[in-house]
Coordinates of C-alpha atoms in Angstrom, one line a residue:
X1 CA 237.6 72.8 -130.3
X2 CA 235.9 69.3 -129.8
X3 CA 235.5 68.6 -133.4
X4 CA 239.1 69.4 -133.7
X5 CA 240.6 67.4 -131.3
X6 CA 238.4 64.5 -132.1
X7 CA 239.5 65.2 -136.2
X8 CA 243.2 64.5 -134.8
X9 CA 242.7 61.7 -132.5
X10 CA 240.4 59.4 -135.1
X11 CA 243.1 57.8 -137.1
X12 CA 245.3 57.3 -134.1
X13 CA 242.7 55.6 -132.3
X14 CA 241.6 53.9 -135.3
X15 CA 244.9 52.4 -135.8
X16 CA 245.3 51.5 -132.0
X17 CA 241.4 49.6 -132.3
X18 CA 243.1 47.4 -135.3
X19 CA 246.2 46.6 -133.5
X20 CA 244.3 45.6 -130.6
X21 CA 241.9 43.3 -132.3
X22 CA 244.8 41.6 -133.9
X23 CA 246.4 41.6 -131.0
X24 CA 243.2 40.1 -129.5
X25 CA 242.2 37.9 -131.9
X26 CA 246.2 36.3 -132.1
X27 CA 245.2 35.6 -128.1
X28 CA 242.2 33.2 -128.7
X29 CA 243.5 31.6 -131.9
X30 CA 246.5 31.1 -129.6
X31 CA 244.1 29.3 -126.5
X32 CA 242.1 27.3 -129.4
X33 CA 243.1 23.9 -128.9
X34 CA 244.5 22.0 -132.3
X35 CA 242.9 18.8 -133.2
X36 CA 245.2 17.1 -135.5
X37 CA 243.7 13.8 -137.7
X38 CA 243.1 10.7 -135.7
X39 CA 244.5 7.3 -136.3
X40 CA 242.6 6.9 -139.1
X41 CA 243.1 10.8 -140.6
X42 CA 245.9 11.9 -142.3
X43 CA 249.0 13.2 -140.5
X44 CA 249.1 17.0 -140.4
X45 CA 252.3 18.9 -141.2
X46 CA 253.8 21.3 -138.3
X47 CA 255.2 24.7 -139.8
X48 CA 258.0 26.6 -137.3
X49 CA 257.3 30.0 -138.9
X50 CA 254.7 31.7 -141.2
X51 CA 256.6 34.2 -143.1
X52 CA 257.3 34.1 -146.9
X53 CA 258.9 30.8 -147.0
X54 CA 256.2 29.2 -144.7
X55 CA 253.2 30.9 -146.5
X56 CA 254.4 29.4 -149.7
X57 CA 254.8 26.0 -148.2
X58 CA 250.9 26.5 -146.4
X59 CA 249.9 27.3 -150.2
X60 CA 251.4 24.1 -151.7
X61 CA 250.0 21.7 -148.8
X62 CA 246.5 23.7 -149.4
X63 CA 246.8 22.9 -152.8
X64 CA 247.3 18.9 -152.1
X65 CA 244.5 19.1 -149.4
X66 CA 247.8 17.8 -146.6
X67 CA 246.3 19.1 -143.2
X68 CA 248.8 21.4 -141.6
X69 CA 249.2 23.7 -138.6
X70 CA 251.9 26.7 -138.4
X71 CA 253.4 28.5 -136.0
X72 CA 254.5 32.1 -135.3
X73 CA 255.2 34.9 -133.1
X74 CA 254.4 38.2 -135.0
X75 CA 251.0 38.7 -133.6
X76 CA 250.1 41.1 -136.7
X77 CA 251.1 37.7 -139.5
X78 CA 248.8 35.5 -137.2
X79 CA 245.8 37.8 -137.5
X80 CA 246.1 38.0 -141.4
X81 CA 246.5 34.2 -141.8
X82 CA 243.1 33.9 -140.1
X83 CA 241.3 32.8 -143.3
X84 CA 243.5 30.0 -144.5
X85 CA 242.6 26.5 -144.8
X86 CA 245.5 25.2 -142.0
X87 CA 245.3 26.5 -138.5
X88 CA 248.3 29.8 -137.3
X89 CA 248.9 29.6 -133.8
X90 CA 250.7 32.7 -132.1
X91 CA 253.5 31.3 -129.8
X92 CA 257.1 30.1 -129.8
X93 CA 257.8 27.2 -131.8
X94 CA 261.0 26.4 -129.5
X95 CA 258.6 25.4 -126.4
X96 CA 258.3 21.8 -126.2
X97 CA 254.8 22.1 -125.0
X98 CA 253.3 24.9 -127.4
X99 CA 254.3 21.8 -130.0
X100 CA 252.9 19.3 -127.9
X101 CA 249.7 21.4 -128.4
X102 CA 250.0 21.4 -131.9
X103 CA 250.1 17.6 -132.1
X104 CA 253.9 17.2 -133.0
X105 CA 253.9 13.3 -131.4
X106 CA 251.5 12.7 -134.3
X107 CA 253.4 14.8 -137.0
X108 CA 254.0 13.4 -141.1
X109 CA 256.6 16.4 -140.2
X110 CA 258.0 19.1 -138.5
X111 CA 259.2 22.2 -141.3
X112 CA 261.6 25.2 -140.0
X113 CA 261.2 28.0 -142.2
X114 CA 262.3 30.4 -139.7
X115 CA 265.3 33.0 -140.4
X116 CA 267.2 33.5 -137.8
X117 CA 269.8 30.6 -138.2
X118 CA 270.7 30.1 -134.5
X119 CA 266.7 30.0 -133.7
X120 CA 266.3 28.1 -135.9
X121 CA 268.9 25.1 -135.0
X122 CA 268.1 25.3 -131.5
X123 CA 264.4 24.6 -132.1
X124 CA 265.2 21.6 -134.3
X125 CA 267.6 20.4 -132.1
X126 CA 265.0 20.6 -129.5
X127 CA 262.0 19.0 -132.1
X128 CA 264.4 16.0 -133.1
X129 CA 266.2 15.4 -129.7
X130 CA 261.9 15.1 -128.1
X131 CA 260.4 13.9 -131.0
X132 CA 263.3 11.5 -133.0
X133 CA 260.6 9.6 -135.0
X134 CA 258.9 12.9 -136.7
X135 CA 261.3 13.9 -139.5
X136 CA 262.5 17.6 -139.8
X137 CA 262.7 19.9 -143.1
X138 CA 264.3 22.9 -142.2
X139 CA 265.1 26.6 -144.5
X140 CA 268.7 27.2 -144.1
X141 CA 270.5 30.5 -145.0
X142 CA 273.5 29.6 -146.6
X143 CA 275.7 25.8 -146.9
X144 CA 277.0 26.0 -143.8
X145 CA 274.2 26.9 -142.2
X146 CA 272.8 23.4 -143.9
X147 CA 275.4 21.3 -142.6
X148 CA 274.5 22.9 -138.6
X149 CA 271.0 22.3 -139.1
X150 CA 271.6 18.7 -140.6
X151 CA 273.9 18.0 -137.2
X152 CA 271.2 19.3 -135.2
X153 CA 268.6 16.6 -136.4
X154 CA 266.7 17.9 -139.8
X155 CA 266.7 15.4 -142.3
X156 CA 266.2 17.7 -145.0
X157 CA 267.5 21.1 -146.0
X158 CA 267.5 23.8 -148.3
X159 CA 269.3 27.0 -148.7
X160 CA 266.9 29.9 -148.7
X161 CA 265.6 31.4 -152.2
X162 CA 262.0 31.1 -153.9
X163 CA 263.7 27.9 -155.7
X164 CA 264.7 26.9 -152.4
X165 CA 261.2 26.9 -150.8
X166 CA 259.8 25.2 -154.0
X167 CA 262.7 22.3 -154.0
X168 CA 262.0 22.0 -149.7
X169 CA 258.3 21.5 -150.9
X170 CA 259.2 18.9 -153.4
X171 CA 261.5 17.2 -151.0
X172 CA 258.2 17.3 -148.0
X173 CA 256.0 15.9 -150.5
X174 CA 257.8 13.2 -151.4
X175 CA 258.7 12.8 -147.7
X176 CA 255.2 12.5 -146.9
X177 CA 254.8 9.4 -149.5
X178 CA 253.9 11.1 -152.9
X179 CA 255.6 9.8 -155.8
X180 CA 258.3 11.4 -156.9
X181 CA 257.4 12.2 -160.2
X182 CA 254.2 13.6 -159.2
X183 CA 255.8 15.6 -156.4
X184 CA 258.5 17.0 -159.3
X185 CA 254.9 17.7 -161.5
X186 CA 253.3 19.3 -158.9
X187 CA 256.7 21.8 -157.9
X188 CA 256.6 22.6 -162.0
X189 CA 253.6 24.0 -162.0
X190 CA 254.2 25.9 -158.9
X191 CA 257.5 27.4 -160.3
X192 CA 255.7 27.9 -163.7
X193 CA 252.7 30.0 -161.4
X194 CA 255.4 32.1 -159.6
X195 CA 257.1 32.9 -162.7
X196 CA 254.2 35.1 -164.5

């Protein structure tokens, strides 16, 4: 009867030790205090959300060795992006001082990729009406949405789509002082990558 029971109850309690631990390990990364660059450093890059359209941009600023630190609140996506080069913070990207902990005063930029459209304007509303000085690239879902996020305080934005998070990466890079021709060569052989 033991061996039974205990054949039934493994998996389940195998799959409740793995949510725990990312669950846990979402906690510290959370409490781990983020260092950005000093004065002399490079600016670091703050990313408001760390799905699809976030991971792609983490991959491009990897890639060009721009320091960055992202943001999220599924606990399971934070746990996963353990291993990257930039830091993933569990939290909520619309309190002012989970950003101050992420160094946000000290920002080469602040980048919304999050998708729900009304989150997503009230956080940059709240990023640009605190912080006027760091500049804002936001994902938007549609146009329209562009134009609300644009009145909100983003300086630049893009209508969701692969193409769309390639173009917003192009526009950050040049943002953040690369030429533009090597930002457009760098975005070419990123589209050319995510087309095989």
């Amino acid at each position: 009867m033991v061996v039974v029971v205990t054949m039934f109850l493994t998996p389940s309690l195998t799959a409740l030790a793995t949510a725990l631990s990312a669950r846990l390990s979402a906690g510290r990364q959370a409490l781990a205090p983020f260092e950005a660059a000093g004065e002399d450093g490079p600016a670091h890059v703050v990313i408001g959300g760390f799905g699809r359209v976030g991971q792609m941009l983490a991959s491009l600023l990897d890639e060009q060795r721009i320091p960055y630190v992202a943001i999220d609140r599924d606990t399971a996506l934070v746990a996963e992006s353990s291993d990257r080069a930039g830091i993933v913070f569990f939290g909520d990207a619309s309190q002012p001082e989970t950003l101050r902990h992420l160094g946000i005063e000290r920002a080469a930029a602040f980048v919304s990729t999050m998708d729900e459209a009304g989150s997503a304007e009230h956080v940059i509303s709240a990023v640009h009406k605190r912080w006027p000085h760091v500049p804002i690239y936001a994902r938007a879902r549609d146009l329209a949405h562009a134009d609300r996020l644009k009145a909100c305080g983003a300086f630049g934005t893009v209508p969701e789509t692969v193409e769309a998070s390639l173009e917003l990466g192009e526009s950050l890079l040049i943002g953040l002082g690369f030429p533009e021709e090597t930002a457009q060569t760098v975005i070419a052989d990123r589209r050319a990558f995510a087309s095989m």
